[in-house]
Amino acid sequence: MDDAAKEERDPAWWGRRAWSLLSAVRARAPLVQCITNLVSMDIAANALLAAGASPAMVHSLREVPDFTPRCDAVYVNVGTLSEDWLPSMRAAASAGRPWVLDPVAAAASGFRMEACLELLALRPAVVRGNASEILALANRSVAASSNFKGADSSHESVDALEAAKALALSTGSVVAVSGAVDFITNGEQVVGASNGVPMMQKITATGCAVTALIAAFVAIEPSDALVAAACTLAIFGLAGEIGMESSKGPASLRMHLIDALYCLDEETVTSRVKLSLRP
Ligand SMILES: Nc1ncnc2c1ncn2[C@@H]1O[C@H](COP(=O)(O)OP(=O)(O)OP(=O)(O)O)[C@@H](O)[C@H]1O
Ligand SMILES: Cc1ncsc1CCO
Ligand SMILES: [Mg+2]
């Protein structure tokens, strides 16, 4: 975020910023290499396409030297991590392109936690997780509690805000925690995004899809990952709100959310994104 511009305290500034980034994604169609979990591939690719980006699910280590340097951004997600895929993740994250990390179920095992910490050391522009994932990463702790829910969160996003700030300061990455309110922080500034509907949690891999979309926005705005991630989360949440108006449950919301993302226009984005810089 530009220190010189104090306009980010103005809600209208955020609306214009979100629209200008979405318009740029549509105009420039950034190519996003996704090394993502098997559950999320379809919704992540469709969310990227609906927003105007070009997804490519390329995860073979042998393709990274040729392919990754030609991408505008890289998305790494450890949701269905295996020993085979970790070298590709490392290599793609090290290829010099802006990249983002989704630490799905970081606390599930020592293997997964170590992989996430190793990837974090490769300095993603953004790490986006749910509250339980961000708490686990900040504390470097594998789940011991009985209410651990794997890929789902057992905490509210606000519970992970201090952990997110600490993680951002210790890693140099922007950290985004999703939930009823999404918090996005570089360790000093905190932006809140309060679009979205609770039903989004009932569709598998909506979090994975929004992290993929963050990669596309970071490709457009690599020098301001905080603003790029915040605008992405608000836009995706807004698509969920509009989609919910025509939906009966998770399956129809999945379809209507993707349609709403595709159809977003300037008036809707500028008047309905709910983004603010927190005191
Ligand atoms: N209670 C809520 N109200 C409104 N929006 C929500 C709520 N909970 C989650 N969301 C939105 O749903 C999306 C997914 O966030 P969530 O925290 O469920 O991710 P996740 O747990 O990583 O999901 P997954 O692992 O299934 O991909 C985000 O865009 C987030 O803003
Ligand atoms: C359910 C599930 N399990 C591993 S990844 C994934 C998708 C949501 O993160
Ligand atoms: Mg997740």
Coordinates of C-alpha atoms and ligand atoms in Angstrom, one line a residue:
M1 CA 0.0 0.0 0.0
D2 CA 1.3 3.4 -1.0
D3 CA 2.3 5.3 2.2
A4 CA 1.9 8.6 0.3
A5 CA -1.8 7.8 -0.5
K6 CA -4.0 8.2 2.5
E7 CA -7.0 7.6 0.3
E8 CA -7.2 4.0 1.4
R9 CA -9.1 5.2 4.4
D10 CA -11.9 6.1 2.0
P11 CA -14.3 3.2 1.1
A12 CA -14.8 4.6 -2.4
W13 CA -11.1 4.3 -3.0
W14 CA -11.3 0.6 -2.4
G15 CA -14.2 0.2 -4.7
R16 CA -12.3 1.9 -7.5
R17 CA -9.1 -0.1 -6.7
A18 CA -11.0 -3.4 -6.8
W19 CA -12.7 -2.6 -10.1
S20 CA -9.4 -1.4 -11.7
L21 CA -7.7 -4.7 -10.7
L22 CA -10.5 -6.9 -11.9
S23 CA -10.6 -4.9 -15.2
A24 CA -6.8 -5.4 -15.6
V25 CA -7.2 -9.2 -14.9
R26 CA -9.8 -9.3 -17.6
A27 CA -7.7 -7.2 -20.1
R28 CA -4.4 -9.0 -19.5
A29 CA -5.6 -12.5 -18.7
P30 CA -2.6 -13.5 -16.5
L31 CA -1.3 -17.0 -16.9
V32 CA -1.4 -18.7 -13.5
Q33 CA 0.4 -22.0 -12.9
C34 CA -1.5 -24.0 -10.3
I35 CA 0.0 -26.8 -8.3
T36 CA -3.1 -27.4 -6.3
N37 CA -4.9 -30.2 -4.6
L38 CA -7.0 -32.7 -6.5
V39 CA -10.3 -31.6 -4.9
S40 CA -9.8 -27.9 -5.9
M41 CA -8.6 -28.2 -9.5
D42 CA -12.0 -27.7 -11.1
I43 CA -13.3 -24.9 -9.0
A44 CA -9.9 -23.0 -9.0
A45 CA -9.6 -23.3 -12.8
N46 CA -13.2 -22.1 -13.3
A47 CA -12.9 -19.2 -10.8
L48 CA -9.7 -18.1 -12.6
L49 CA -11.4 -18.3 -16.0
A50 CA -14.6 -16.5 -14.8
A51 CA -12.4 -13.7 -13.5
G52 CA -10.6 -13.4 -16.8
A53 CA -7.3 -15.2 -16.0
S54 CA -5.8 -18.2 -17.7
P55 CA -5.3 -21.3 -15.4
A56 CA -2.8 -24.1 -16.1
M57 CA -2.7 -27.1 -13.8
V58 CA 0.9 -28.1 -14.4
H59 CA 2.6 -30.0 -11.7
S60 CA 5.3 -32.2 -13.2
L61 CA 8.8 -31.2 -11.9
R62 CA 10.1 -31.8 -15.4
E63 CA 7.9 -29.1 -16.9
V64 CA 8.9 -26.4 -14.3
P65 CA 12.1 -25.1 -16.1
D66 CA 10.2 -24.6 -19.4
F67 CA 6.8 -23.5 -18.2
T68 CA 7.0 -21.6 -14.9
P69 CA 9.2 -18.7 -16.2
R70 CA 6.5 -18.0 -18.8
C71 CA 3.8 -17.7 -16.2
D72 CA 2.6 -14.4 -14.7
A73 CA 2.1 -16.0 -11.3
V74 CA 2.3 -19.4 -9.5
Y75 CA -0.2 -20.9 -7.1
V76 CA 0.9 -23.6 -4.7
N77 CA -1.6 -25.5 -2.5
V78 CA -0.7 -28.4 -0.2
G79 CA -4.2 -29.8 0.2
T80 CA -3.4 -33.2 -1.2
L81 CA 0.3 -33.1 -0.5
S82 CA 2.5 -36.1 -1.5
E83 CA 6.2 -36.6 -1.5
D84 CA 6.1 -36.6 -5.3
W85 CA 4.7 -33.2 -5.6
L86 CA 6.7 -31.3 -3.1
P87 CA 9.8 -31.0 -5.3
S88 CA 7.6 -29.4 -8.0
M89 CA 6.2 -27.0 -5.5
R90 CA 9.7 -26.0 -4.3
A91 CA 10.9 -25.5 -7.9
A92 CA 8.0 -23.5 -9.1
A93 CA 8.1 -21.3 -6.0
S94 CA 11.8 -20.7 -6.7
A95 CA 11.4 -19.8 -10.3
G96 CA 11.3 -16.0 -9.8
R97 CA 7.6 -15.5 -10.5
P98 CA 5.3 -13.9 -8.0
W99 CA 3.6 -16.8 -6.1
V100 CA 1.1 -17.5 -3.4
L101 CA 0.7 -20.3 -0.9
D102 CA -2.5 -22.0 0.4
P103 CA -1.4 -24.0 3.5
V104 CA -4.4 -26.4 3.6
A105 CA -4.7 -28.3 6.9
A106 CA -1.2 -27.2 7.8
A107 CA -1.5 -28.8 11.2
A108 CA -2.5 -32.3 9.9
S109 CA 0.9 -33.8 10.2
G110 CA 4.6 -33.1 10.8
F111 CA 5.3 -33.7 7.1
R112 CA 2.7 -31.1 6.0
M113 CA 3.8 -28.6 8.6
E114 CA 7.5 -28.9 7.6
A115 CA 6.5 -28.6 3.9
C116 CA 4.5 -25.5 4.6
L117 CA 7.3 -23.9 6.7
E118 CA 9.9 -24.8 4.0
L119 CA 7.6 -23.2 1.3
L120 CA 7.0 -20.1 3.5
A121 CA 10.8 -19.7 3.6
L122 CA 10.7 -19.3 -0.2
R123 CA 8.8 -16.0 0.4
P124 CA 5.4 -16.2 -1.2
A125 CA 3.9 -12.8 -2.0
V126 CA 0.8 -13.9 -0.1
V127 CA -0.2 -16.8 2.1
R128 CA -4.0 -17.3 2.5
G129 CA -5.5 -19.7 4.9
N130 CA -8.4 -20.2 7.2
A131 CA -8.0 -19.2 10.9
S132 CA -6.9 -22.6 12.1
E133 CA -4.2 -22.9 9.4
I134 CA -2.8 -19.4 10.1
L135 CA -2.7 -20.1 13.9
A136 CA -1.0 -23.4 13.3
L137 CA 1.7 -21.9 11.0
A138 CA 2.4 -19.0 13.3
N139 CA 2.8 -21.4 16.3
R140 CA 4.5 -24.1 14.1
S141 CA 2.2 -26.6 15.8
V142 CA 0.8 -29.9 14.6
A143 CA -2.8 -30.3 15.8
A144 CA -3.2 -31.9 19.2
S145 CA -6.7 -30.7 20.0
S146 CA -9.8 -32.8 19.7
N147 CA -11.6 -30.2 17.7
F148 CA -9.1 -30.2 14.8
K149 CA -11.1 -30.3 11.6
G150 CA -8.5 -31.0 8.9
A151 CA -9.1 -28.7 5.9
D152 CA -11.9 -26.8 7.7
S153 CA -11.4 -24.2 10.3
S154 CA -12.3 -24.6 14.0
H155 CA -11.6 -21.0 14.7
E156 CA -13.0 -17.6 13.7
S157 CA -10.8 -15.4 11.6
V158 CA -10.5 -12.7 14.3
D159 CA -8.9 -15.3 16.6
A160 CA -6.0 -15.6 14.1
L161 CA -5.5 -11.8 13.6
E162 CA -2.5 -11.5 15.9
A163 CA -1.0 -14.7 14.6
A164 CA -1.4 -13.4 11.1
K165 CA 0.4 -10.2 11.9
A166 CA 3.2 -12.1 13.6
L167 CA 3.5 -14.5 10.7
A168 CA 3.6 -11.6 8.2
L169 CA 6.4 -9.9 10.2
S170 CA 8.5 -13.1 10.5
T171 CA 8.1 -14.2 6.9
G172 CA 7.9 -10.9 4.9
S173 CA 4.7 -12.3 3.2
V174 CA 1.3 -10.7 3.2
V175 CA -0.9 -13.0 5.3
A176 CA -4.7 -13.3 4.6
V177 CA -7.0 -15.1 7.0
S178 CA -10.4 -16.0 5.5
G179 CA -13.7 -16.2 7.4
A180 CA -16.8 -14.1 8.1
V181 CA -14.5 -11.1 7.9
D182 CA -11.3 -11.7 5.9
F183 CA -8.2 -10.0 7.4
I184 CA -5.2 -9.2 5.2
T185 CA -2.0 -7.9 6.8
N186 CA 1.6 -7.2 6.1
G187 CA 2.2 -7.2 9.9
E188 CA 1.7 -3.4 10.2
Q189 CA -1.4 -2.6 8.2
V190 CA -4.6 -4.7 8.5
V191 CA -7.4 -4.6 5.9
G192 CA -10.8 -6.1 6.6
A193 CA -12.9 -7.6 3.8
S194 CA -16.5 -8.3 4.9
N195 CA -18.1 -9.6 1.8
G196 CA -19.2 -13.2 1.4
V197 CA -21.9 -15.5 2.7
P198 CA -21.6 -18.4 5.3
M199 CA -22.8 -20.9 2.7
M200 CA -19.4 -20.5 0.9
Q201 CA -17.9 -22.7 3.6
K202 CA -20.2 -25.5 2.5
I203 CA -18.7 -25.7 -0.9
T204 CA -15.4 -27.6 -0.9
A205 CA -12.3 -25.6 -2.0
T206 CA -13.8 -22.1 -2.2
G207 CA -10.8 -21.1 -0.1
C208 CA -8.5 -22.8 -2.6
A209 CA -10.3 -21.0 -5.4
V210 CA -9.9 -17.6 -3.8
T211 CA -6.2 -18.2 -3.2
A212 CA -5.8 -19.1 -6.9
L213 CA -7.5 -15.8 -7.7
I214 CA -5.2 -13.9 -5.4
A215 CA -2.3 -15.2 -7.6
A216 CA -4.0 -13.7 -10.7
F217 CA -4.4 -10.3 -8.9
V218 CA -0.9 -10.4 -7.6
A219 CA 0.3 -11.0 -11.2
I220 CA -1.4 -7.6 -12.0
E221 CA -0.2 -5.8 -8.9
P222 CA 3.1 -7.5 -7.7
S223 CA 4.3 -4.5 -5.9
D224 CA 1.2 -4.2 -3.7
A225 CA 0.2 -7.7 -2.6
L226 CA -1.7 -6.4 0.4
V227 CA -4.1 -4.5 -1.9
A228 CA -4.2 -7.2 -4.5
A229 CA -5.2 -9.9 -1.9
A230 CA -7.7 -7.7 -0.1
C231 CA -9.5 -6.8 -3.4
T232 CA -9.5 -10.4 -4.5
L233 CA -11.2 -11.6 -1.2
A234 CA -13.8 -8.8 -1.4
I235 CA -14.6 -9.5 -5.1
F236 CA -14.9 -13.3 -4.5
G237 CA -17.1 -12.7 -1.4
L238 CA -19.3 -10.3 -3.5
A239 CA -19.7 -12.9 -6.2
G240 CA -20.8 -15.3 -3.3
E241 CA -23.4 -12.7 -2.1
I242 CA -24.8 -12.2 -5.6
G243 CA -24.7 -16.0 -6.3
M244 CA -26.6 -16.7 -3.1
E245 CA -29.5 -14.6 -4.3
S246 CA -30.3 -17.4 -6.9
S247 CA -29.1 -20.4 -4.9
K248 CA -30.9 -23.1 -2.9
G249 CA -27.7 -24.7 -1.4
P250 CA -24.0 -25.3 -1.9
A251 CA -24.3 -27.0 -5.3
S252 CA -26.3 -24.2 -6.9
L253 CA -24.2 -21.5 -5.1
R254 CA -21.0 -23.0 -6.7
M255 CA -22.6 -22.5 -10.1
H256 CA -24.1 -19.1 -9.4
L257 CA -20.9 -17.8 -7.7
I258 CA -18.9 -18.5 -10.8
D259 CA -21.5 -16.9 -13.0
A260 CA -21.6 -13.8 -10.7
L261 CA -17.8 -13.5 -10.8
Y262 CA -18.0 -13.5 -14.6
C263 CA -20.8 -10.9 -14.8
L264 CA -19.5 -8.4 -12.2
D265 CA -19.7 -4.8 -13.5
E266 CA -18.2 -1.5 -12.5
E267 CA -21.3 -0.2 -10.7
T268 CA -21.7 -3.4 -8.7
V269 CA -18.0 -3.7 -7.7
T270 CA -17.5 0.0 -6.8
S271 CA -20.7 0.1 -4.7
R272 CA -20.7 -3.3 -3.0
V273 CA -17.1 -4.2 -2.1
K274 CA -16.7 -3.9 1.7
L275 CA -13.0 -3.2 2.3
S276 CA -11.5 -1.0 5.0
L277 CA -8.2 -0.3 6.6
R278 CA -8.4 -1.3 10.3
P279 CA -7.2 1.1 13.0
Ligands
LIG1 N1 -18.9 -17.0 7.8 C1 -18.6 -16.5 6.6 N2 -19.3 -15.5 6.1 C2 -19.0 -15.0 4.8 N3 -18.0 -15.5 4.0 C3 -17.3 -16.5 4.5 C4 -17.5 -17.1 5.8 N4 -16.6 -18.1 6.0 C5 -15.9 -18.2 4.9 N5 -16.3 -17.2 4.0 C6 -15.7 -17.0 2.7 O1 -15.5 -18.2 2.0 C7 -14.3 -18.3 1.3 C8 -13.5 -19.5 1.7 O2 -13.1 -19.3 3.0 P1 -12.8 -20.4 4.1 O3 -12.3 -19.8 5.3 O4 -14.0 -21.3 4.2 O5 -11.6 -21.2 3.4 P2 -11.0 -22.6 3.6 O6 -11.4 -23.1 4.9 O7 -9.5 -22.5 3.3 O8 -11.7 -23.4 2.4 P3 -11.3 -24.7 1.6 O9 -10.1 -25.3 2.4 O10 -12.5 -25.5 1.5 O11 -10.8 -24.2 0.3 C9 -13.6 -17.0 1.5 O12 -13.9 -16.2 0.4 C10 -14.3 -16.4 2.7 O13 -14.3 -15.0 2.8
LIG2 C1 -11.4 -31.6 1.5 C2 -10.0 -31.4 1.1 N1 -9.0 -32.3 1.6 C3 -7.8 -32.0 1.1 S1 -7.8 -30.6 0.2 C4 -9.4 -30.4 0.4 C5 -10.2 -29.3 -0.3 C6 -10.4 -28.2 0.6 O1 -9.3 -27.6 1.1
MG3 MG -8.3 -24.0 2.8

